[in-house]
Amino acid sequence: MDISAAFQQAVADSKELSDRPSNDTLLQLYSLFKQATEGNAGEDDPSNPFDFVAKAKFAAWTALRDKPKEAAMQEYIQLVNKLKS
């Protein structure tokens, strides 16, 4: 199975997890997914200074700047597999 197909399977598996991951783990899944699918985050922070969830997501995604998409996919797959077991 190639990395793209394995990533798509991990995305599907992440929606079927028996236990809800912690907020930190969800943030990690979000940032890896965004980096794998869209690449680097834009330069502009979320406009609402009181939207703390959006700010946390943006900060997590920005922390992965310049990580290759394939590396983000691989880390996402590993994390989902860890959560499944």
Coordinates of C-alpha atoms in Angstrom, one line a residue, residues 38-66:
E38 CA -2.3 21.5 2.4
G39 CA 1.4 22.1 3.3
N40 CA 2.5 25.1 5.3
A41 CA 0.0 27.2 7.1
G42 CA -0.5 30.7 5.9
E43 CA 1.1 33.8 7.5
D44 CA -2.0 35.3 9.0
D45 CA -3.2 34.3 12.4
P46 CA -6.9 33.8 13.0
S47 CA -8.5 37.2 13.1
N48 CA -10.6 36.8 16.2
P49 CA -8.3 37.2 19.2
F50 CA -10.7 35.4 21.5
D51 CA -11.1 32.3 19.3
F52 CA -8.6 30.3 21.4
V53 CA -9.4 27.0 19.6
A54 CA -8.5 28.5 16.2
K55 CA -5.4 30.1 17.6
A56 CA -4.3 26.7 19.1
K57 CA -4.9 24.9 15.8
F58 CA -3.0 27.6 13.9
A59 CA -0.1 27.4 16.3
A60 CA 0.1 23.6 16.1
W61 CA 0.0 23.7 12.3
T62 CA 2.5 26.5 12.1
A63 CA 4.9 24.4 14.3
L64 CA 5.1 21.9 11.5
R65 CA 6.2 24.5 8.9
D66 CA 8.4 23.0 6.2

